Each structure stands twice: as structure tokens, then as C-alpha cells.
Amino acid sequence: AMIAMLGAAAKGLPGGEFTDSAAPGQETCDRIPVEALREALALPELNASPAGVATACALADGSGVNLTVELPEGEATPEQVTASGRTTTIDGKDYEWVPEPISGLGGAAIWTLDPVSGRTGELVAVFDGQLVRVSSSANDPGDEIKERAITTARVVGGGDQ
């Protein structure tokens, strides 16, 4: 009886079969052409791993370049690409994340940069009904953070529209 219980436990709940479900985010990682993206970003390496969120994949080069790509389910429209007007508060002072429209990328695209560190930002774009959200960060502040996010969205989303 004990062996039967162990066998049932190994297969999942009693009476059910064990299903090998992928880690949250693996499906998104599978949809990203990682090698083409690595080449487009001119990085020596780029590793993809599930980000622990059902629709997100983390990409890193091992030297401080970090990207997270989210591909939420459902139909998206260019009208949905709006900045939330988010604010970071430090020592009682508010810092606004100012949205910057990016022309020529998908049906609509907006970039916001962390106003405090300047080392992280988020790009939201729509490509043929697919919302693409790219968070980009690096050790040093600079325009390359935004450029990496734009390149990533272009590669993942399928180009310009």
C-alpha cells in the first residue's frame, strides 16, 4: 500500500497524472528569437530564462545588461499604449517617470526612464495586436538602455509598422 501511495504521489494528486508544466514565462522565452536578438544587440552572449511571471522572460548578458520581455495574452490596440504617470518618491520628493512616444515602432510605443537612477526604463509597444513590454537596465545610465529596449521590441514584435 505504501508503494502505491508513493507512486500516486509521484504522479501528482491521487488519481491524477503528473503533468510537467513549464516554468512561468517559459512560453514567452520560447517565442523570442534569442540568437537574432543577441546579434541585433551586438552582445557576445545573451541568456534567456523564465522570469517567474506567466508572460515574462528575463534576458541577460552576464555583464550587467538586463532585459525583461512580457507578452501578455489577449488582443491589444495602439490606444492601450499609455503611460501610467508613475512616480517614485524618495525622502518625500516625487520623481515623475515622463513618457516619451517612440515613432515608427509598432502601432504605438512609449518609453519611460527611471528619473532617479537613469539605469532602468520600460518600453511598451503594440505589434499586430500583441502588446510587447520590455524593461531594460544596465550598470551605467545612458541612451543605450532605451536603444536596447527599442531593438528588443523590434526583434520580438516583428519590426516596424
Tab-separated table of N, CA and C in Angstrom:
chain	number	residue	atom	x	y	z
A	1	ALA	N	0.830	-1.189	0.000
A	1	ALA	CA	0.000	0.000	0.000
A	1	ALA	C	0.878	1.257	0.000
A	2	MET	N	1.989	1.202	0.764
A	2	MET	CA	2.876	2.362	0.838
A	2	MET	C	3.504	2.648	-0.530
A	3	ILE	N	3.900	1.614	-1.247
A	3	ILE	CA	4.480	1.800	-2.572
A	3	ILE	C	3.449	2.397	-3.512
A	4	ALA	N	2.212	1.965	-3.433
A	4	ALA	CA	1.155	2.508	-4.281
A	4	ALA	C	0.936	3.981	-3.971
A	5	MET	N	0.983	4.359	-2.668
A	5	MET	CA	0.806	5.755	-2.292
A	5	MET	C	1.967	6.594	-2.819
A	6	LEU	N	3.181	6.088	-2.720
A	6	LEU	CA	4.337	6.819	-3.229
A	6	LEU	C	4.248	6.982	-4.743
A	7	GLY	N	3.788	5.925	-5.416
A	7	GLY	CA	3.622	6.004	-6.858
A	7	GLY	C	2.577	7.046	-7.235
A	8	ALA	N	1.476	7.092	-6.510
A	8	ALA	CA	0.436	8.082	-6.773
A	8	ALA	C	0.963	9.486	-6.487
A	9	ALA	N	1.740	9.638	-5.423
A	9	ALA	CA	2.288	10.945	-5.082
A	9	ALA	C	3.273	11.411	-6.154
A	10	ALA	N	4.029	10.471	-6.719
A	10	ALA	CA	4.988	10.827	-7.753
A	10	ALA	C	4.294	11.298	-9.026
A	11	LYS	N	3.070	10.846	-9.226
A	11	LYS	CA	2.321	11.238	-10.419
A	11	LYS	C	1.416	12.430	-10.154
A	12	GLY	N	1.410	12.953	-8.964
A	12	GLY	CA	0.543	14.083	-8.644
A	12	GLY	C	-0.479	13.655	-7.610
A	13	LEU	N	-1.587	14.332	-7.575
A	13	LEU	CA	-2.632	14.021	-6.612
A	13	LEU	C	-3.236	12.658	-6.920
A	14	PRO	N	-3.791	11.984	-5.906
A	14	PRO	CA	-4.377	10.659	-6.127
A	14	PRO	C	-5.343	10.668	-7.299
A	15	GLY	N	-5.124	9.727	-8.198
A	15	GLY	CA	-5.995	9.569	-9.341
A	15	GLY	C	-5.602	10.457	-10.523
A	16	GLY	N	-4.683	11.382	-10.308
A	16	GLY	CA	-4.308	12.282	-11.396
A	16	GLY	C	-2.921	11.967	-11.909
A	17	GLU	N	-2.673	12.296	-13.123
A	17	GLU	CA	-1.360	12.108	-13.710
A	17	GLU	C	-0.518	13.355	-13.466
A	18	PHE	N	0.752	13.169	-13.265
A	18	PHE	CA	1.674	14.279	-13.093
A	18	PHE	C	1.859	14.946	-14.449
A	19	THR	N	1.733	16.262	-14.479
A	19	THR	CA	1.968	16.982	-15.724
A	19	THR	C	3.178	17.870	-15.525
A	20	ASP	N	4.054	17.820	-16.461
A	20	ASP	CA	5.274	18.607	-16.394
A	20	ASP	C	4.990	19.986	-16.983
A	21	SER	N	4.521	20.893	-16.127
A	21	SER	CA	4.212	22.231	-16.628
A	21	SER	C	5.489	23.053	-16.641
A	22	ALA	N	5.641	23.847	-17.684
A	22	ALA	CA	6.831	24.675	-17.830
A	22	ALA	C	6.831	25.766	-16.776
A	23	ALA	N	8.011	26.258	-16.465
A	23	ALA	CA	8.139	27.347	-15.507
A	23	ALA	C	7.410	28.569	-16.047
A	24	PRO	N	6.811	29.372	-15.151
A	24	PRO	CA	6.133	30.582	-15.623
A	24	PRO	C	7.091	31.442	-16.454
A	25	GLY	N	6.661	31.812	-17.630
A	25	GLY	CA	7.481	32.617	-18.520
A	25	GLY	C	8.194	31.827	-19.597
A	26	GLN	N	8.245	30.496	-19.481
A	26	GLN	CA	8.965	29.688	-20.464
A	26	GLN	C	8.367	29.835	-21.863
A	27	GLU	N	7.045	29.917	-21.948
A	27	GLU	CA	6.401	30.064	-23.261
A	27	GLU	C	6.843	31.371	-23.923
A	28	THR	N	6.965	32.435	-23.136
A	28	THR	CA	7.447	33.704	-23.688
A	28	THR	C	8.886	33.561	-24.154
A	29	CYS	N	9.735	32.916	-23.351
A	29	CYS	CA	11.127	32.695	-23.753
A	29	CYS	C	11.191	31.925	-25.069
A	30	ASP	N	10.305	30.951	-25.231
A	30	ASP	CA	10.283	30.144	-26.452
A	30	ASP	C	9.888	30.959	-27.673
A	31	ARG	N	9.170	32.066	-27.480
A	31	ARG	CA	8.717	32.910	-28.594
A	31	ARG	C	9.753	33.957	-29.004
A	32	ILE	N	10.816	34.106	-28.228
A	32	ILE	CA	11.821	35.129	-28.512
A	32	ILE	C	12.965	34.524	-29.323
A	33	PRO	N	13.293	35.109	-30.476
A	33	PRO	CA	14.436	34.625	-31.260
A	33	PRO	C	15.737	35.127	-30.612
A	34	VAL	N	16.196	34.407	-29.596
A	34	VAL	CA	17.299	34.867	-28.753
A	34	VAL	C	18.579	35.120	-29.551
A	35	GLU	N	18.921	34.242	-30.466
A	35	GLU	CA	20.160	34.426	-31.234
A	35	GLU	C	20.063	35.661	-32.137
A	36	ALA	N	18.926	35.848	-32.796
A	36	ALA	CA	18.737	37.041	-33.628
A	36	ALA	C	18.772	38.300	-32.775
A	37	LEU	N	18.202	38.231	-31.584
A	37	LEU	CA	18.220	39.377	-30.678
A	37	LEU	C	19.638	39.668	-30.201
A	38	ARG	N	20.392	38.624	-29.849
A	38	ARG	CA	21.785	38.799	-29.418
A	38	ARG	C	22.576	39.512	-30.513
A	39	GLU	N	22.396	39.074	-31.750
A	39	GLU	CA	23.102	39.695	-32.874
A	39	GLU	C	22.667	41.144	-33.066
A	40	ALA	N	21.360	41.406	-32.998
A	40	ALA	CA	20.848	42.765	-33.182
A	40	ALA	C	21.352	43.707	-32.090
A	41	LEU	N	21.550	43.169	-30.882
A	41	LEU	CA	22.045	43.980	-29.762
A	41	LEU	C	23.574	44.035	-29.723
A	42	ALA	N	24.231	43.273	-30.602
A	42	ALA	CA	25.700	43.213	-30.671
A	42	ALA	C	26.304	42.819	-29.319
A	43	LEU	N	25.728	41.782	-28.714
A	43	LEU	CA	26.235	41.274	-27.443
A	43	LEU	C	26.972	39.958	-27.673
A	44	PRO	N	28.051	39.701	-26.916
A	44	PRO	CA	28.778	38.443	-27.088
A	44	PRO	C	27.965	37.223	-26.649
A	45	GLU	N	27.063	37.431	-25.697
A	45	GLU	CA	26.187	36.339	-25.250
A	45	GLU	C	24.882	36.933	-24.759
A	46	LEU	N	23.828	36.124	-24.768
A	46	LEU	CA	22.528	36.524	-24.251
A	46	LEU	C	21.810	35.265	-23.812
A	47	ASN	N	21.449	35.223	-22.543
A	47	ASN	CA	20.798	34.047	-21.986
A	47	ASN	C	19.360	34.381	-21.614
A	48	ALA	N	18.450	33.478	-21.952
A	48	ALA	CA	17.030	33.659	-21.647
A	48	ALA	C	16.606	32.662	-20.582
A	49	SER	N	15.778	33.140	-19.645
A	49	SER	CA	15.230	32.254	-18.624
A	49	SER	C	13.868	32.783	-18.197
A	50	PRO	N	12.961	31.876	-17.810
A	50	PRO	CA	11.639	32.311	-17.359
A	50	PRO	C	11.785	33.294	-16.195
A	51	ALA	N	10.962	34.349	-16.223
A	51	ALA	CA	11.057	35.391	-15.202
A	51	ALA	C	10.172	35.130	-13.997
A	52	GLY	N	9.480	33.995	-13.980
A	52	GLY	CA	8.637	33.667	-12.838
A	52	GLY	C	7.238	34.250	-12.936
A	53	VAL	N	6.999	35.057	-13.955
A	53	VAL	CA	5.672	35.598	-14.238
A	53	VAL	C	5.202	34.894	-15.502
A	54	ALA	N	3.947	34.550	-15.557
A	54	ALA	CA	3.434	33.715	-16.642
A	54	ALA	C	3.777	34.216	-18.035
A	55	THR	N	3.895	35.528	-18.221
A	55	THR	CA	4.103	36.054	-19.564
A	55	THR	C	5.450	36.748	-19.731
A	56	ALA	N	6.420	36.498	-18.836
A	56	ALA	CA	7.681	37.249	-18.890
A	56	ALA	C	8.899	36.344	-19.015
A	57	CYS	N	9.883	36.844	-19.756
A	57	CYS	CA	11.155	36.153	-19.952
A	57	CYS	C	12.282	37.135	-19.625
A	58	ALA	N	13.239	36.698	-18.818
A	58	ALA	CA	14.395	37.514	-18.464
A	58	ALA	C	15.547	37.192	-19.403
A	59	LEU	N	16.219	38.234	-19.891
A	59	LEU	CA	17.358	38.089	-20.789
A	59	LEU	C	18.529	38.847	-20.181
A	60	ALA	N	19.698	38.217	-20.129
A	60	ALA	CA	20.875	38.863	-19.544
A	60	ALA	C	22.121	38.434	-20.293
A	61	ASP	N	23.117	39.327	-20.301
A	61	ASP	CA	24.371	39.011	-20.995
A	61	ASP	C	25.494	38.656	-20.032
A	62	GLY	N	25.249	38.731	-18.733
A	62	GLY	CA	26.264	38.376	-17.751
A	62	GLY	C	27.182	39.525	-17.379
A	63	SER	N	27.029	40.687	-18.034
A	63	SER	CA	27.901	41.816	-17.700
A	63	SER	C	27.111	43.053	-17.290
A	64	GLY	N	25.857	42.872	-16.931
A	64	GLY	CA	25.063	43.994	-16.452
A	64	GLY	C	23.923	44.414	-17.347
A	65	VAL	N	23.842	43.885	-18.567
A	65	VAL	CA	22.716	44.188	-19.450
A	65	VAL	C	21.580	43.238	-19.083
A	66	ASN	N	20.449	43.806	-18.680
A	66	ASN	CA	19.302	43.002	-18.288
A	66	ASN	C	18.055	43.505	-18.993
A	67	LEU	N	17.319	42.573	-19.552
A	67	LEU	CA	16.069	42.875	-20.230
A	67	LEU	C	15.008	41.904	-19.734
A	68	THR	N	13.788	42.381	-19.595
A	68	THR	CA	12.664	41.504	-19.321
A	68	THR	C	11.621	41.783	-20.383
A	69	VAL	N	11.176	40.728	-21.051
A	69	VAL	CA	10.175	40.856	-22.095
A	69	VAL	C	8.894	40.213	-21.610
A	70	GLU	N	7.801	40.971	-21.695
A	70	GLU	CA	6.483	40.448	-21.369
A	70	GLU	C	5.634	40.475	-22.624
A	71	LEU	N	4.916	39.377	-22.854
A	71	LEU	CA	3.995	39.268	-23.981
A	71	LEU	C	2.637	38.845	-23.433
A	72	PRO	N	1.883	39.802	-22.864
A	72	PRO	CA	0.587	39.458	-22.265
A	72	PRO	C	-0.371	38.865	-23.288
A	73	GLU	N	-1.232	37.991	-22.805
A	73	GLU	CA	-2.225	37.365	-23.671
A	73	GLU	C	-3.340	38.352	-23.976
A	74	GLY	N	-4.023	38.118	-25.069
A	74	GLY	CA	-5.163	38.941	-25.443
A	74	GLY	C	-4.799	39.970	-26.502
A	75	GLU	N	-5.807	40.443	-27.180
A	75	GLU	CA	-5.656	41.426	-28.257
A	75	GLU	C	-5.365	42.802	-27.664
A	76	ALA	N	-4.366	43.469	-28.204
A	76	ALA	CA	-4.013	44.813	-27.750
A	76	ALA	C	-4.205	45.805	-28.891
A	77	THR	N	-4.497	47.038	-28.533
A	77	THR	CA	-4.667	48.098	-29.523
A	77	THR	C	-3.675	49.218	-29.232
A	78	PRO	N	-3.331	50.012	-30.252
A	78	PRO	CA	-2.429	51.147	-30.014
A	78	PRO	C	-2.934	52.096	-28.932
A	79	GLU	N	-4.246	52.195	-28.773
A	79	GLU	CA	-4.812	53.072	-27.745
A	79	GLU	C	-4.446	52.621	-26.335
A	80	GLN	N	-4.107	51.355	-26.161
A	80	GLN	CA	-3.739	50.840	-24.840
A	80	GLN	C	-2.332	51.232	-24.424
A	81	VAL	N	-1.533	51.728	-25.354
A	81	VAL	CA	-0.163	52.101	-25.046
A	81	VAL	C	-0.195	53.499	-24.446
A	82	THR	N	-0.414	53.527	-23.153
A	82	THR	CA	-0.422	54.800	-22.444
A	82	THR	C	0.474	54.664	-21.229
A	83	ALA	N	1.096	55.754	-20.865
A	83	ALA	CA	1.943	55.737	-19.669
A	83	ALA	C	1.050	55.933	-18.454
A	84	SER	N	1.390	55.265	-17.384
A	84	SER	CA	0.574	55.343	-16.184
A	84	SER	C	0.859	56.603	-15.370
A	85	GLY	N	1.838	57.376	-15.764
A	85	GLY	CA	2.181	58.558	-14.994
A	85	GLY	C	2.768	58.191	-13.642
A	86	ARG	N	3.517	57.124	-13.627
A	86	ARG	CA	4.021	56.614	-12.356
A	86	ARG	C	5.062	57.554	-11.772
A	87	THR	N	5.160	57.497	-10.456
A	87	THR	CA	6.048	58.382	-9.702
A	87	THR	C	6.856	57.569	-8.712
A	88	THR	N	8.117	57.951	-8.532
A	88	THR	CA	8.965	57.364	-7.497
A	88	THR	C	9.158	58.433	-6.421
A	89	THR	N	8.964	58.055	-5.162
A	89	THR	CA	9.128	59.004	-4.063
A	89	THR	C	10.318	58.593	-3.210
A	90	ILE	N	11.249	59.535	-3.033
A	90	ILE	CA	12.433	59.304	-2.203
A	90	ILE	C	12.579	60.487	-1.253
A	91	ASP	N	12.649	60.199	0.036
A	91	ASP	CA	12.781	61.234	1.067
A	91	ASP	C	11.736	62.335	0.903
A	92	GLY	N	10.517	61.936	0.591
A	92	GLY	CA	9.419	62.882	0.468
A	92	GLY	C	9.361	63.640	-0.844
A	93	LYS	N	10.308	63.433	-1.731
A	93	LYS	CA	10.310	64.110	-3.024
A	93	LYS	C	9.831	63.155	-4.106
A	94	ASP	N	8.891	63.634	-4.945
A	94	ASP	CA	8.355	62.829	-6.039
A	94	ASP	C	9.158	63.050	-7.309
A	95	TYR	N	9.451	61.948	-7.983
A	95	TYR	CA	10.139	61.972	-9.271
A	95	TYR	C	9.223	61.303	-10.278
A	96	GLU	N	8.842	62.032	-11.326
A	96	GLU	CA	7.897	61.520	-12.314
A	96	GLU	C	8.619	60.805	-13.453
A	97	TRP	N	8.089	59.642	-13.826
A	97	TRP	CA	8.565	58.896	-14.989
A	97	TRP	C	7.861	59.504	-16.192
A	98	VAL	N	8.541	60.314	-16.970
A	98	VAL	CA	7.934	61.041	-18.080
A	98	VAL	C	7.860	60.158	-19.329
A	99	PRO	N	6.648	59.959	-19.865
A	99	PRO	CA	6.506	59.127	-21.059
A	99	PRO	C	7.048	59.834	-22.305
A	100	GLU	N	7.756	59.074	-23.121
A	100	GLU	CA	8.304	59.586	-24.379
A	100	GLU	C	7.779	58.716	-25.519
A	101	PRO	N	6.913	59.271	-26.378
A	101	PRO	CA	6.428	58.481	-27.520
A	101	PRO	C	7.602	58.125	-28.445
A	102	ILE	N	7.587	56.896	-28.960
A	102	ILE	CA	8.609	56.435	-29.902
A	102	ILE	C	7.915	56.236	-31.248
A	103	SER	N	8.230	57.072	-32.210
A	103	SER	CA	7.567	56.971	-33.512
A	103	SER	C	8.228	55.879	-34.356
A	104	GLY	N	7.425	55.272	-35.221
A	104	GLY	CA	7.931	54.268	-36.142
A	104	GLY	C	8.151	52.894	-35.542
A	105	LEU	N	7.669	52.674	-34.336
A	105	LEU	CA	7.842	51.365	-33.692
A	105	LEU	C	6.467	50.775	-33.409
A	106	GLY	N	6.110	49.723	-34.129
A	106	GLY	CA	4.810	49.100	-33.945
A	106	GLY	C	3.692	50.058	-34.284
A	107	GLY	N	2.499	49.750	-33.793
A	107	GLY	CA	1.350	50.619	-33.999
A	107	GLY	C	1.393	51.832	-33.098
A	108	ALA	N	2.058	51.701	-31.957
A	108	ALA	CA	2.264	52.778	-30.993
A	108	ALA	C	3.297	52.281	-29.989
A	109	ALA	N	4.111	53.202	-29.478
A	109	ALA	CA	5.126	52.820	-28.499
A	109	ALA	C	5.453	54.008	-27.592
A	110	ILE	N	5.711	53.695	-26.309
A	110	ILE	CA	6.083	54.711	-25.323
A	110	ILE	C	7.227	54.184	-24.481
A	111	TRP	N	8.215	55.049	-24.215
A	111	TRP	CA	9.366	54.753	-23.362
A	111	TRP	C	9.275	55.612	-22.111
A	112	THR	N	9.549	55.026	-20.947
A	112	THR	CA	9.684	55.793	-19.706
A	112	THR	C	10.988	55.381	-19.045
A	113	LEU	N	11.727	56.374	-18.544
A	113	LEU	CA	13.022	56.149	-17.900
A	113	LEU	C	12.914	56.470	-16.416
A	114	ASP	N	13.527	55.647	-15.576
A	114	ASP	CA	13.586	55.912	-14.144
A	114	ASP	C	14.291	57.255	-13.947
A	115	PRO	N	13.589	58.251	-13.415
A	115	PRO	CA	14.175	59.582	-13.296
A	115	PRO	C	15.232	59.693	-12.204
A	116	VAL	N	15.314	58.722	-11.327
A	116	VAL	CA	16.273	58.779	-10.227
A	116	VAL	C	17.605	58.170	-10.639
A	117	SER	N	17.589	56.911	-11.059
A	117	SER	CA	18.854	56.230	-11.375
A	117	SER	C	19.289	56.438	-12.818
A	118	GLY	N	18.314	56.571	-13.718
A	118	GLY	CA	18.644	56.651	-15.142
A	118	GLY	C	19.187	55.347	-15.689
A	119	ARG	N	19.079	54.270	-14.902
A	119	ARG	CA	19.634	52.975	-15.310
A	119	ARG	C	18.596	51.933	-15.646
A	120	THR	N	17.329	52.301	-15.588
A	120	THR	CA	16.277	51.350	-15.932
A	120	THR	C	15.112	52.095	-16.553
A	121	GLY	N	14.439	51.432	-17.457
A	121	GLY	CA	13.283	52.026	-18.104
A	121	GLY	C	12.386	50.953	-18.670
A	122	GLU	N	11.258	51.399	-19.200
A	122	GLU	CA	10.291	50.453	-19.744
A	122	GLU	C	9.740	50.974	-21.062
A	123	LEU	N	9.671	50.077	-22.027
A	123	LEU	CA	9.090	50.369	-23.336
A	123	LEU	C	7.842	49.522	-23.490
A	124	VAL	N	6.753	50.144	-23.906
A	124	VAL	CA	5.510	49.422	-24.177
A	124	VAL	C	5.132	49.726	-25.616
A	125	ALA	N	4.891	48.668	-26.403
A	125	ALA	CA	4.543	48.831	-27.813
A	125	ALA	C	3.498	47.789	-28.211
A	126	VAL	N	2.803	48.076	-29.306
A	126	VAL	CA	1.834	47.122	-29.864
A	126	VAL	C	2.259	46.788	-31.286
A	127	PHE	N	2.333	45.486	-31.584
A	127	PHE	CA	2.657	44.974	-32.914
A	127	PHE	C	1.554	44.015	-33.334
A	128	ASP	N	0.790	44.362	-34.366
A	128	ASP	CA	-0.266	43.478	-34.887
A	128	ASP	C	-1.130	42.877	-33.783
A	129	GLY	N	-1.568	43.680	-32.836
A	129	GLY	CA	-2.453	43.214	-31.780
A	129	GLY	C	-1.757	42.581	-30.590
A	130	GLN	N	-0.428	42.487	-30.602
A	130	GLN	CA	0.330	41.907	-29.485
A	130	GLN	C	1.007	43.027	-28.699
A	131	LEU	N	0.695	43.121	-27.417
A	131	LEU	CA	1.387	44.057	-26.548
A	131	LEU	C	2.763	43.489	-26.222
A	132	VAL	N	3.792	44.313	-26.365
A	132	VAL	CA	5.165	43.919	-26.038
A	132	VAL	C	5.672	44.921	-25.002
A	133	ARG	N	6.032	44.425	-23.828
A	133	ARG	CA	6.576	45.274	-22.760
A	133	ARG	C	8.021	44.844	-22.511
A	134	VAL	N	8.946	45.789	-22.621
A	134	VAL	CA	10.361	45.499	-22.426
A	134	VAL	C	10.901	46.388	-21.311
A	135	SER	N	11.383	45.781	-20.256
A	135	SER	CA	12.099	46.514	-19.214
A	135	SER	C	13.580	46.354	-19.517
A	136	SER	N	14.308	47.457	-19.446
A	136	SER	CA	15.723	47.456	-19.801
A	136	SER	C	16.520	48.131	-18.700
A	137	SER	N	17.638	47.515	-18.314
A	137	SER	CA	18.503	48.130	-17.308
A	137	SER	C	19.952	47.749	-17.579
A	138	ALA	N	20.843	48.543	-17.008
A	138	ALA	CA	22.277	48.301	-17.147
A	138	ALA	C	22.980	48.936	-15.956
A	139	ASN	N	24.248	48.623	-15.803
A	139	ASN	CA	25.019	49.166	-14.685
A	139	ASN	C	25.204	50.671	-14.780
A	140	ASP	N	25.294	51.185	-15.999
A	140	ASP	CA	25.544	52.605	-16.203
A	140	ASP	C	24.356	53.254	-16.906
A	141	PRO	N	23.998	54.503	-16.499
A	141	PRO	CA	22.922	55.197	-17.196
A	141	PRO	C	23.366	55.605	-18.596
A	142	GLY	N	22.397	55.785	-19.474
A	142	GLY	CA	22.723	56.220	-20.832
A	142	GLY	C	21.645	55.837	-21.818
A	143	ASP	N	21.759	56.388	-23.035
A	143	ASP	CA	20.769	56.147	-24.085
A	143	ASP	C	20.722	54.704	-24.550
A	144	GLU	N	21.807	53.939	-24.305
A	144	GLU	CA	21.812	52.552	-24.791
A	144	GLU	C	20.729	51.721	-24.111
A	145	ILE	N	20.285	52.108	-22.930
A	145	ILE	CA	19.209	51.371	-22.243
A	145	ILE	C	17.937	51.450	-23.086
A	146	LYS	N	17.597	52.651	-23.541
A	146	LYS	CA	16.415	52.847	-24.393
A	146	LYS	C	16.619	52.166	-25.745
A	147	GLU	N	17.800	52.320	-26.333
A	147	GLU	CA	18.063	51.723	-27.650
A	147	GLU	C	17.951	50.199	-27.596
A	148	ARG	N	18.436	49.583	-26.503
A	148	ARG	CA	18.305	48.115	-26.354
A	148	ARG	C	16.835	47.711	-26.280
A	149	ALA	N	16.036	48.501	-25.540
A	149	ALA	CA	14.607	48.192	-25.421
A	149	ALA	C	13.919	48.305	-26.776
A	150	ILE	N	14.249	49.340	-27.547
A	150	ILE	CA	13.653	49.521	-28.874
A	150	ILE	C	14.050	48.372	-29.799
A	151	THR	N	15.325	48.023	-29.808
A	151	THR	CA	15.796	46.912	-30.645
A	151	THR	C	15.114	45.613	-30.243
A	152	THR	N	15.000	45.374	-28.950
A	152	THR	CA	14.355	44.155	-28.449
A	152	THR	C	12.900	44.106	-28.894
A	153	ALA	N	12.179	45.205	-28.725
A	153	ALA	CA	10.770	45.237	-29.142
A	153	ALA	C	10.650	45.007	-30.638
A	154	ARG	N	11.554	45.579	-31.420
A	154	ARG	CA	11.525	45.412	-32.877
A	154	ARG	C	11.731	43.944	-33.260
A	155	VAL	N	12.707	43.295	-32.646
A	155	VAL	CA	13.006	41.888	-32.956
A	155	VAL	C	11.863	40.983	-32.492
A	156	VAL	N	11.391	41.190	-31.273
A	156	VAL	CA	10.330	40.340	-30.719
A	156	VAL	C	8.995	40.606	-31.388
A	157	GLY	N	8.701	41.886	-31.663
A	157	GLY	CA	7.410	42.260	-32.221
A	157	GLY	C	7.299	42.056	-33.717
A	158	GLY	N	8.426	41.918	-34.387
A	158	GLY	CA	8.373	41.648	-35.816
A	158	GLY	C	8.672	42.838	-36.694
A	159	GLY	N	9.266	43.888	-36.159
A	159	GLY	CA	9.678	45.019	-36.988
A	159	GLY	C	8.848	46.259	-36.792
A	160	ASP	N	8.973	47.174	-37.723
A	160	ASP	CA	8.239	48.437	-37.679
A	160	ASP	C	6.883	48.258	-38.353
A	161	GLN	N	5.999	49.196	-38.079
A	161	GLN	CA	4.678	49.166	-38.727
A	161	GLN	C	4.338	50.548	-39.191
